[in-house]
Short mmCIF file of C-alpha atoms and ligand atoms in Angstrom, two decimals:
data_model
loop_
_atom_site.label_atom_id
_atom_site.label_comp_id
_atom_site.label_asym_id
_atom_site.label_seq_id
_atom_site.Cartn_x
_atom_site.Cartn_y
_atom_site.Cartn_z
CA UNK A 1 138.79 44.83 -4.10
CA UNK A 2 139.62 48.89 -4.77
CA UNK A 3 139.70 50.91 -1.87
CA UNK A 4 136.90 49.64 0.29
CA UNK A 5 134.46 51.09 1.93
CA UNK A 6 133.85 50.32 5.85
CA UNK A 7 130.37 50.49 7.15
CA UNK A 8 130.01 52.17 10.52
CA UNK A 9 127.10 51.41 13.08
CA UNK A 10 126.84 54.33 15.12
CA UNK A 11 127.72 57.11 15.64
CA UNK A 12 129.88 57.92 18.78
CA UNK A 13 133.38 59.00 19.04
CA UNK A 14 134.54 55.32 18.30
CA UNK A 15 133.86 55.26 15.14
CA UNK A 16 134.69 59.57 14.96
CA UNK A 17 138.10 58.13 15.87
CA UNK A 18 138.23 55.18 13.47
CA UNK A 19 136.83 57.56 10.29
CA UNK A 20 140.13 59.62 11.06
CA UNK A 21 142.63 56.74 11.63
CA UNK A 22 141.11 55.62 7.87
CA UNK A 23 141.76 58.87 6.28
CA UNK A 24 145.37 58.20 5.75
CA UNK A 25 145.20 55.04 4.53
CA UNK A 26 141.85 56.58 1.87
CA UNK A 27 139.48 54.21 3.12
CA UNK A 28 135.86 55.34 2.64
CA UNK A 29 133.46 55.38 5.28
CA UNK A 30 129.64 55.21 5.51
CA UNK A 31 127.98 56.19 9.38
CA UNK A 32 124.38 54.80 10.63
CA UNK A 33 123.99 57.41 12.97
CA UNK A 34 121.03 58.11 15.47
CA UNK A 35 121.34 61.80 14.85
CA UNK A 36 122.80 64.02 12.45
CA UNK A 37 124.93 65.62 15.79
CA UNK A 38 126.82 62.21 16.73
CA UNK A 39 130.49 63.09 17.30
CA UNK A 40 131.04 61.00 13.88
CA UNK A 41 128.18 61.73 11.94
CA UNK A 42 129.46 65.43 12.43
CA UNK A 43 132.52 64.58 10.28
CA UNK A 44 131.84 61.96 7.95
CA UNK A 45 130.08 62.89 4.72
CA UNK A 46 128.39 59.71 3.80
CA UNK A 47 125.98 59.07 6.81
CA UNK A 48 122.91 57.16 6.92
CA UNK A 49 120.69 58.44 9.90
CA UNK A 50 118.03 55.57 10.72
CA UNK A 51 118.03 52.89 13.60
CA UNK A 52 120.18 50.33 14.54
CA UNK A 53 117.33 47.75 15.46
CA UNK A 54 115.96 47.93 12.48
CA UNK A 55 116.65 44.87 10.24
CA UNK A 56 115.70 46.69 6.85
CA UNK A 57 117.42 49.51 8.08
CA UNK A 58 120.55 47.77 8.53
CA UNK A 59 120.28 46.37 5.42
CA UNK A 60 119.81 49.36 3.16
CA UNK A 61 122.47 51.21 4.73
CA UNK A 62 124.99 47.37 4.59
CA UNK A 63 124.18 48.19 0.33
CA UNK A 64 127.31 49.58 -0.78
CA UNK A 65 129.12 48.73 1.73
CA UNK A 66 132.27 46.43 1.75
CA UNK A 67 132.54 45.19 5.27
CA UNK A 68 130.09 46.14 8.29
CA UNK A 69 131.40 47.06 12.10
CA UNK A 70 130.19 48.92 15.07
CA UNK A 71 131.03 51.15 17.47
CA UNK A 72 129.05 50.25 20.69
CA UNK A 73 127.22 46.06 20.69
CA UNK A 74 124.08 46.79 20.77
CA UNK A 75 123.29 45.88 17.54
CA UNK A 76 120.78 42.67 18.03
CA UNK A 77 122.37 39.40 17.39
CA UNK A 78 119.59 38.23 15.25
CA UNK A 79 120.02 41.27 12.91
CA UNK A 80 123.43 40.32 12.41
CA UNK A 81 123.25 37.00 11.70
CA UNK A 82 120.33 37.98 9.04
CA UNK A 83 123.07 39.99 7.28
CA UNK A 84 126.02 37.33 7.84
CA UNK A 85 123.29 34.87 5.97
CA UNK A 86 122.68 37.26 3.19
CA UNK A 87 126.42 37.61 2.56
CA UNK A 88 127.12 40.92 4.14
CA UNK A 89 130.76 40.31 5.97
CA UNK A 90 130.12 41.59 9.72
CA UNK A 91 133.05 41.87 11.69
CA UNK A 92 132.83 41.13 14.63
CA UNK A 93 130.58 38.42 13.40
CA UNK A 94 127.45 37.78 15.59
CA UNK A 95 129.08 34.90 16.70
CA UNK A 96 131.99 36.49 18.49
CA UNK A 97 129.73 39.17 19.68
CA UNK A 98 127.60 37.78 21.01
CA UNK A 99 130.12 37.53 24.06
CA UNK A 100 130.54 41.21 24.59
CA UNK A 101 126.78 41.65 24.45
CA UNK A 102 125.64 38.99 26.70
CA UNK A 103 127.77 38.70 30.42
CA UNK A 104 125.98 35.32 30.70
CA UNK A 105 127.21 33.71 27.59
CA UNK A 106 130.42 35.21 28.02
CA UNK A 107 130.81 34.30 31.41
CA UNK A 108 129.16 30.49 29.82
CA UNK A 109 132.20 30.39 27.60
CA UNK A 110 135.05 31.95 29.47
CA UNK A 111 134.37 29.39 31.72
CA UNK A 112 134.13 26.37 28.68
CA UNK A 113 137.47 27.72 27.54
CA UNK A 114 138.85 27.36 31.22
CA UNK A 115 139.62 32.00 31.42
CA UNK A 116 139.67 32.95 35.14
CA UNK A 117 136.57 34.89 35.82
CA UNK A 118 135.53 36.37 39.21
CA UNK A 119 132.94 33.41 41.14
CA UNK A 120 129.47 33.76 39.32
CA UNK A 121 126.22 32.83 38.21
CA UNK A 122 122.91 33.88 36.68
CA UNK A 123 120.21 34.57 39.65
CA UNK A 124 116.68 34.76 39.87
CA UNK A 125 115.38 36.58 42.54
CA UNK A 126 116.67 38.63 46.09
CA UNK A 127 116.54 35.50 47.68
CA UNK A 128 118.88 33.26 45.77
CA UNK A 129 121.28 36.17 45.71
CA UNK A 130 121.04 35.49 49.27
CA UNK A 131 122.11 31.72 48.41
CA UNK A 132 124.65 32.97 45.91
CA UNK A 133 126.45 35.12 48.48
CA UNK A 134 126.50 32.10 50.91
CA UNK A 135 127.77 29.89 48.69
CA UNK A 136 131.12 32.26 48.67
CA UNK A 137 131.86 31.24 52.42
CA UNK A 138 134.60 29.64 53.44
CA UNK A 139 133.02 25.73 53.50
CA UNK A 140 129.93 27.26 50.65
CA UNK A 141 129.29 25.41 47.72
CA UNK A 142 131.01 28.15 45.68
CA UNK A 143 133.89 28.00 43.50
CA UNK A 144 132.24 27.92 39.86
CA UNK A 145 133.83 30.38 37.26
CA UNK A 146 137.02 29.79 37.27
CA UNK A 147 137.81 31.10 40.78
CA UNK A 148 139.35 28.77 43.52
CA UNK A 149 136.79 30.95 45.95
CA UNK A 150 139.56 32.39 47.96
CA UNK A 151 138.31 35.83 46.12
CA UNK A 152 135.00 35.35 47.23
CA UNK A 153 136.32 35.39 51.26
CA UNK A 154 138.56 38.13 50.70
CA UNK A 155 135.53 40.48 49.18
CA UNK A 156 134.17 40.52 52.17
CA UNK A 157 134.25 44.17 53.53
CA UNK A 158 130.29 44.77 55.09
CA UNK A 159 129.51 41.14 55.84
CA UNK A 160 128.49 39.79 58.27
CA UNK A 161 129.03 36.09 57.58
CA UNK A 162 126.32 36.33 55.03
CA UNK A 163 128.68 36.43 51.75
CA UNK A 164 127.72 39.80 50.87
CA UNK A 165 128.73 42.02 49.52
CA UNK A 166 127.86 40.94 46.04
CA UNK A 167 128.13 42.11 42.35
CA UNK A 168 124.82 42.35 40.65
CA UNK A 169 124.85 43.12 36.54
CA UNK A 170 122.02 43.17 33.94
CA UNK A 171 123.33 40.58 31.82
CA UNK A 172 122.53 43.27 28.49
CA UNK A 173 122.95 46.65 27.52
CA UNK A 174 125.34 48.12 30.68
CA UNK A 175 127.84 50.11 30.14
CA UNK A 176 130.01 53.12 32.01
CA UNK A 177 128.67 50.89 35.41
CA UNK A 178 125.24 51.79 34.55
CA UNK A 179 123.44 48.29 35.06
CA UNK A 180 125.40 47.05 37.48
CA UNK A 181 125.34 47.31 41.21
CA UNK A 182 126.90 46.38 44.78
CA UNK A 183 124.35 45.05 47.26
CA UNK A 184 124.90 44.72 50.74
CA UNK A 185 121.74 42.54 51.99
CA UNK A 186 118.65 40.92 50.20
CA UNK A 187 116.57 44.43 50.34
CA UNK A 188 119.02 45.72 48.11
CA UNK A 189 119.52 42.72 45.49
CA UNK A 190 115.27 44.02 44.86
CA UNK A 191 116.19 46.89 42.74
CA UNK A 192 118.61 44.71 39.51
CA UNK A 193 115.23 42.41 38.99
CA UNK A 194 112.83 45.75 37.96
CA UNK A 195 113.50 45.75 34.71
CA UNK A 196 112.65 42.15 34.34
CA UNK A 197 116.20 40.76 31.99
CA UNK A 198 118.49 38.10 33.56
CA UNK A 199 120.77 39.56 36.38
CA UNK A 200 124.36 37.73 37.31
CA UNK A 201 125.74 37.53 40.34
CA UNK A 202 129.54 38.01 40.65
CA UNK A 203 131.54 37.84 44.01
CA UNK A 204 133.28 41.28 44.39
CA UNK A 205 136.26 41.24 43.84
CA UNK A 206 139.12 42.65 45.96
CA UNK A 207 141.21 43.92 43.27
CA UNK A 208 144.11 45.98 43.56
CA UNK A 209 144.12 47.32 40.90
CA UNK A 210 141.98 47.14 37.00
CA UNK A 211 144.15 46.15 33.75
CA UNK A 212 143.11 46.27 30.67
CA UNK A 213 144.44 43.58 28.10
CA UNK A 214 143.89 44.72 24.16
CA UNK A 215 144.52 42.88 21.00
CA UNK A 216 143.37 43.04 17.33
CA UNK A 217 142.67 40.23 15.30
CA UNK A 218 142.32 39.66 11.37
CA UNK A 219 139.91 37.42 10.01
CA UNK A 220 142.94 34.99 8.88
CA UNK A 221 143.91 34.97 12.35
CA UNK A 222 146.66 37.07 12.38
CA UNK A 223 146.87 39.02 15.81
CA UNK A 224 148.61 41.55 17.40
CA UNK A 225 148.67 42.32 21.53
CA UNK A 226 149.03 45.79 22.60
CA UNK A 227 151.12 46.20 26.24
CA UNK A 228 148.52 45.48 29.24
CA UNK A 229 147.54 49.08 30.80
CA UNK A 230 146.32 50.25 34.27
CA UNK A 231 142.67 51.49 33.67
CA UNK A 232 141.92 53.39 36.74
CA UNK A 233 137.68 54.17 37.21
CA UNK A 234 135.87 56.92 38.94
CA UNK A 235 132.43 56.59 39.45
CA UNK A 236 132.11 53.77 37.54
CA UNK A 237 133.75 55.71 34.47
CA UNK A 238 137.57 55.20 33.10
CA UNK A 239 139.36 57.93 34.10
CA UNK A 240 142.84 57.02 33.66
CA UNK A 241 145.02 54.92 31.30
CA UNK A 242 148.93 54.14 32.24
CA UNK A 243 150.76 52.40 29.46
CA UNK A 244 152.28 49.82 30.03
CA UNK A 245 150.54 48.85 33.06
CA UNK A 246 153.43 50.87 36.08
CA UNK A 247 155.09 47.84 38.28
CA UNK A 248 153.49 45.31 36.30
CA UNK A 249 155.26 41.41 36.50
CA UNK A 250 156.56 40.52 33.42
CA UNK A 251 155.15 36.82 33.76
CA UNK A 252 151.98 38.27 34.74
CA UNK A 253 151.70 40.76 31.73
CA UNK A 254 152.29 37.89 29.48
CA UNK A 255 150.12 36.05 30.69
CA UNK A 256 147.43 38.28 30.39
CA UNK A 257 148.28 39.01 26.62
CA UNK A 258 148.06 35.31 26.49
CA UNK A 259 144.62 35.14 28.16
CA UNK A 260 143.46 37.79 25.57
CA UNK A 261 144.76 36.48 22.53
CA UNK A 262 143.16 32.99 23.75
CA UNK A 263 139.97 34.27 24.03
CA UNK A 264 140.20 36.41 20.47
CA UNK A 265 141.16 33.30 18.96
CA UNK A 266 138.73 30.67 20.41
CA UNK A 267 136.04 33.33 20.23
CA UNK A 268 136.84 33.85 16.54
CA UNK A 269 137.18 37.72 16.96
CA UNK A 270 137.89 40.20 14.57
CA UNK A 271 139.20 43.50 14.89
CA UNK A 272 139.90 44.89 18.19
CA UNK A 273 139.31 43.10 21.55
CA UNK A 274 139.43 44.62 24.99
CA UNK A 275 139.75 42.71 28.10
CA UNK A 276 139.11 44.37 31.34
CA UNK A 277 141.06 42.20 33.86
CA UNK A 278 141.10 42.28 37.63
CA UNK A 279 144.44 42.14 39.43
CA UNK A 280 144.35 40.42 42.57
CA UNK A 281 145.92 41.16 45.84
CA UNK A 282 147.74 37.65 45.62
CA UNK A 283 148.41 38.21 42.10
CA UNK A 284 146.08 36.57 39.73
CA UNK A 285 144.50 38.26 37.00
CA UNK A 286 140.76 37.69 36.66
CA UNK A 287 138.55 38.54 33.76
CA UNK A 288 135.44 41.14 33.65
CA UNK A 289 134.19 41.58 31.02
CA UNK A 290 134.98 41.64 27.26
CA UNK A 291 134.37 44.45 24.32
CA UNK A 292 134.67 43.77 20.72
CA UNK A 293 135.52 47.29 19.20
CA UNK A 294 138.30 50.15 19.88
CA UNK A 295 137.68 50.27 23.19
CA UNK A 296 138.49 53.58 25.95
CA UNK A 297 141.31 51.20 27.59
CA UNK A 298 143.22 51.81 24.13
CA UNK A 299 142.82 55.28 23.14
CA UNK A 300 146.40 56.24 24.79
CA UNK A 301 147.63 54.28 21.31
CA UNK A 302 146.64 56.92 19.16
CA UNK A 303 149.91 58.76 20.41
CA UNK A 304 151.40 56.37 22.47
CA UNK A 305 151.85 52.96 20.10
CA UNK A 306 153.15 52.75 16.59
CA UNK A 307 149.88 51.96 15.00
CA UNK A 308 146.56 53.06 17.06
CA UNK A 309 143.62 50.55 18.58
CA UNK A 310 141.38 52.51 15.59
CA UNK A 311 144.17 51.69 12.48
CA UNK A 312 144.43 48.15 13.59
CA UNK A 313 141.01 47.64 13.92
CA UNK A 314 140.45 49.05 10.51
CA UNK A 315 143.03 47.08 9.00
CA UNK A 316 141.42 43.82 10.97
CA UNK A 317 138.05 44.15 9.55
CA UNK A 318 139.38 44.61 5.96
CA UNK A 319 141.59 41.87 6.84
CA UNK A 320 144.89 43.70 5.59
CA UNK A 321 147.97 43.08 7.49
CA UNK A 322 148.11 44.45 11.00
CA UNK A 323 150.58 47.10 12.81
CA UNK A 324 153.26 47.36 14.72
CA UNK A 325 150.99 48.06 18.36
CA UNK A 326 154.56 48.42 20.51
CA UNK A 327 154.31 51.66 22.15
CA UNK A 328 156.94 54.80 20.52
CA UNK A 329 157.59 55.68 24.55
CA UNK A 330 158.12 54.64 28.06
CA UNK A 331 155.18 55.99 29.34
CA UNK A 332 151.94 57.21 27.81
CA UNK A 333 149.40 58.22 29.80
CA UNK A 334 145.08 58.67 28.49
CA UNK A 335 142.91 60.99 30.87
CA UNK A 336 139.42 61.19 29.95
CA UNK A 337 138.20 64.62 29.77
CA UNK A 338 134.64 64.67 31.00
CA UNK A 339 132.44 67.31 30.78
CA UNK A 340 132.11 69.68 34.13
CA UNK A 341 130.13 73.12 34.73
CA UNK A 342 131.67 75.52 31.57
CA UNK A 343 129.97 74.21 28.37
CA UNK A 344 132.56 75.92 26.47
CA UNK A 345 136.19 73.92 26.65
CA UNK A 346 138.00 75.62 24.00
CA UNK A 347 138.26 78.39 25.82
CA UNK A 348 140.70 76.65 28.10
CA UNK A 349 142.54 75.75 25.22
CA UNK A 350 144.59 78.31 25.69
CA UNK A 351 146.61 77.59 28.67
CA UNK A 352 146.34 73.59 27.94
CA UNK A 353 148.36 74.48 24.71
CA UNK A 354 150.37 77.03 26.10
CA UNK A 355 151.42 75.09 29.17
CA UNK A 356 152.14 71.88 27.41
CA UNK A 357 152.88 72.08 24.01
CA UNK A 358 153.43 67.97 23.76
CA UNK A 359 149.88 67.57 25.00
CA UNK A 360 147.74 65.54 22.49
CA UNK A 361 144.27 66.69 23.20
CA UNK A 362 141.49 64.97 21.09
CA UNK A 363 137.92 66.27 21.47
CA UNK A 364 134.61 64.39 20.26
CA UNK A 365 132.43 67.55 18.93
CA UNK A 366 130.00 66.74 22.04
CA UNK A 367 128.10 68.98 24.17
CA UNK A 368 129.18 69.28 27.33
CA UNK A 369 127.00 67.36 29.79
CA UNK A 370 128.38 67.25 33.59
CA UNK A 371 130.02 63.59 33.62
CA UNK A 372 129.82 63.18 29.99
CA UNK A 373 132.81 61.83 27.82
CA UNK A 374 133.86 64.98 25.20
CA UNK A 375 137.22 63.84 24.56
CA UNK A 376 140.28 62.88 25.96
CA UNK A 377 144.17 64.14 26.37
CA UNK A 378 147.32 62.08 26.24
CA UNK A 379 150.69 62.61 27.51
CA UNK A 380 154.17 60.70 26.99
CA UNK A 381 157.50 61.18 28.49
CA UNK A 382 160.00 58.55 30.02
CA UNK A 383 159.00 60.68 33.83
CA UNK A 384 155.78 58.66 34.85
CA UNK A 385 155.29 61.28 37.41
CA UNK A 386 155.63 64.29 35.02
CA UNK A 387 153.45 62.16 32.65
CA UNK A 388 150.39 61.90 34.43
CA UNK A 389 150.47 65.23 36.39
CA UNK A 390 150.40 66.74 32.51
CA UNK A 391 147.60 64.47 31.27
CA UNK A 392 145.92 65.04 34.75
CA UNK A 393 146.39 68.94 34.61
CA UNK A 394 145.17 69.56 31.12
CA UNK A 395 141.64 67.19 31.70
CA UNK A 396 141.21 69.00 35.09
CA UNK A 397 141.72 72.10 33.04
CA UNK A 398 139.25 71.47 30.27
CA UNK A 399 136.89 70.12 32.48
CA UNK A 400 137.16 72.95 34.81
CA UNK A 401 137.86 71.10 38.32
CA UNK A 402 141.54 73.11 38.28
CA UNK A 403 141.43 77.07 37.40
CA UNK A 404 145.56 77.51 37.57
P1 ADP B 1 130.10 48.02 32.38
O1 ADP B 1 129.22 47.24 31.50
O2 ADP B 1 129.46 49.22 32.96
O3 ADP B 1 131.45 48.32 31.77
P2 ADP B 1 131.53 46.32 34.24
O4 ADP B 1 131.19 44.87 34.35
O5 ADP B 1 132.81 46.66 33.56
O6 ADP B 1 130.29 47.06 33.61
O7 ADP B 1 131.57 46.95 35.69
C1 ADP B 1 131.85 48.33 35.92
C2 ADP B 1 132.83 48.47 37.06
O8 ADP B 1 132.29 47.88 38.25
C3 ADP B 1 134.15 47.75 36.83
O9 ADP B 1 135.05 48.52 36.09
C4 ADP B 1 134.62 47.52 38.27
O10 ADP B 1 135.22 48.69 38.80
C5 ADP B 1 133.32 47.25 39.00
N1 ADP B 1 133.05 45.79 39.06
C6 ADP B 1 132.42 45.06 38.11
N2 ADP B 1 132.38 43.76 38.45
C7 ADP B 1 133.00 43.64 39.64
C8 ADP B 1 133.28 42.55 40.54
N3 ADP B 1 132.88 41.30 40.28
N4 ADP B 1 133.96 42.82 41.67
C9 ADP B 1 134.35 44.09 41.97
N5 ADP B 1 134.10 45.15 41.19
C10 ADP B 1 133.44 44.96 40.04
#
């Protein structure tokens, strides 16, 4: 094999950011793209603009193609396999995907391969969330997934003895919290079952804190495991990143780098892997959920680590050797920028660059939508303090929320 070429599917600013951490290393690209205005389709010249859920789509833009991979999972499973069968190398295979696509299987298999998962299981109707919550009483029948049910008592804020609150998520097609909700009492637990797919119930959990544990993995099983970061949400939406994870046990941040490259392996992933962990008040880590791509958790690596989430997960899918992923400083900290009332950010780009001229700011070519991902900023510094109130500042800025 020459220099390969890496097919793309879809066309947000994952696979924008992946196209530029190929440049250097002259891989070619080819996009599927909804639109010709995705943030990648903008800048890669060899795009294919058709749909995703199209079989014969897929397959007339896989021609030419050395290796297939995706930004987002939506992709469906049965399409993939198609391709796998005629030959077309799909990394993540279907297989492995499967488990970022589905919360049931993955929750299924987590629990198979013994992963510490927050209490759960698939429910049918109001009523038998009703039985699910109960179950998470002290002297319920609960304590599947993983979890010794002590969680399930501790979530308790709202209840009145009746187990709720609980976690209710679409088992396909979520993402940013969309498709997932907290319900307080049967009337509530109506609204998850509209759509008619599978819901699962999950005990919520009384984390401290959210981690994120990311690794890459080569399809000859060589993996790497990035350090475990503090992903902190608003709204639903990642916010911030710290790297490494501040006040993190040692033992504990191995063993979540442990849990991740357990599940990359038995799942058979390849490329990169995020897993969005839970940190309990009494200091166990519990899993959420899983995403099989370069993943918003990681994007701090594209300054912060000695090769990026998007490099490595090139280099995985061609199944070239994989790099270094230790970070180059003490601290590096990821703010989402998101967009806010000015549609026009550049115009702050002034004072970000003036202010801070170590600022990394990386922007997605999107329009500005209020709440919208455009892009993102990253800081590093051995001051944790002076790191985030940088990365904080300049997002604030662009967004608009601080004017000084
Ligand atoms: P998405 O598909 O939107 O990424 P997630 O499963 O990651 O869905 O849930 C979104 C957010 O909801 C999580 O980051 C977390 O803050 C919260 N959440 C999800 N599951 C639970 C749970 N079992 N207990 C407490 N909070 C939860």
């Amino acid at each position: 094999m020459t220099f390969p070429v890496v097919g793309m599917v879809g066309g947000g600013q994952l696979a924008r950011m992946t196209h530029e951490a190929g440049i250097p290393l002259g891989i070619r690209f080819k996009l599927l793209s909804d639109t010709p205005q995705d943030s990648a389709a903008q800048v890669v010249s060899d795009v294919v603009i058709g749909d995703y859920r199209d079989l014969d789509t897929l397959r007339e833009f896989a021609r030419g193609c050395d290796v297939i991979t995706f930004d987002h999972e939506h992709v469906p499973t049965e399409h993939l396999r198609a391709l796998e069968a005629e030959g077309i190398p799909v990394r993540p295979g279907p297989d492995a995907l499967v488990h970022a696509q589905d919360k049931g299987v993955m929750r299924a298999r987590l629990d198979a391969i013994g992963v510490p998962c927050p209490r759960h299981r698939i429910v049918s109707d109001p009523q038998d969330v009703a039985a699910f919550a109960a179950e998470g009483l002290p002297g319920g029948s609960g304590g599947s997934g993983g979890s010794d049910g002590s969680g399930g008592s501790e979530g308790s804020e709202g209840s009145e003895g009746d187990g709720f609150p609980v976690v209710l998520k679409t088992v396909r097609g979520g993402y940013d919290g969309k498709g997932v909700w907290v319900v307080n009492n049967v009337a509530e637990a109506e609204e998850p079952f509209r759509a008619g797919v599978p819901v699962l119930a999950e005990e919520k959990v009384d984390f401290v804190r959210e981690l994120a544990a990311n690794v890459v993995r080569s399809p000859h099983g060589q993996a790497v495991a990035y350090p475990v970061v503090e992903s902190q949400q608003v709204n639903g939406v990642c916010d911030t990143v710290i790297a490494p994870a501040p006040g993190l046990d040692r033992a504990l941040a191995l063993k979540a780098e442990a849990l991740a490259l357990t599940i990359a392996k038995e799942l058979d992933v390849v490329g990169h892997l995020a897993v969005e962990l839970f940190q309990t008040p009494d200091g166990r880590i519990l899993v959420n959920e899983l995403a099989m791509r370069p993943h918003n958790s990681g994007h701090w690596s594209m300054d912060g680590a000695i090769t990026s989430q998007f490099a490595n997960h090139v280099r995985a899918v061609l199944d070239l050797p994989l790099g270094d992923p230790r970070p180059r400083a003490k601290w590096t900290v990821m703010v989402n920028v998101l967009g806010g009332d000015y549609p026009d950010m550049y115009s702050a780009y002034l004072h970000c660059m003036a202010r801070d001229p170590q600022l990394k700011i990386h922007m997605y070519g999107k329009d500005v939508k209020p709440g919208r991902k455009v892009g993102h900023v990253n800081t590093y510094g051995d001051d944790l303090d002076d790191v985030l109130e940088r990365a904080r500042h300049a997002a604030g800025y662009l967004r608009g929320t601080i004017t000084e």
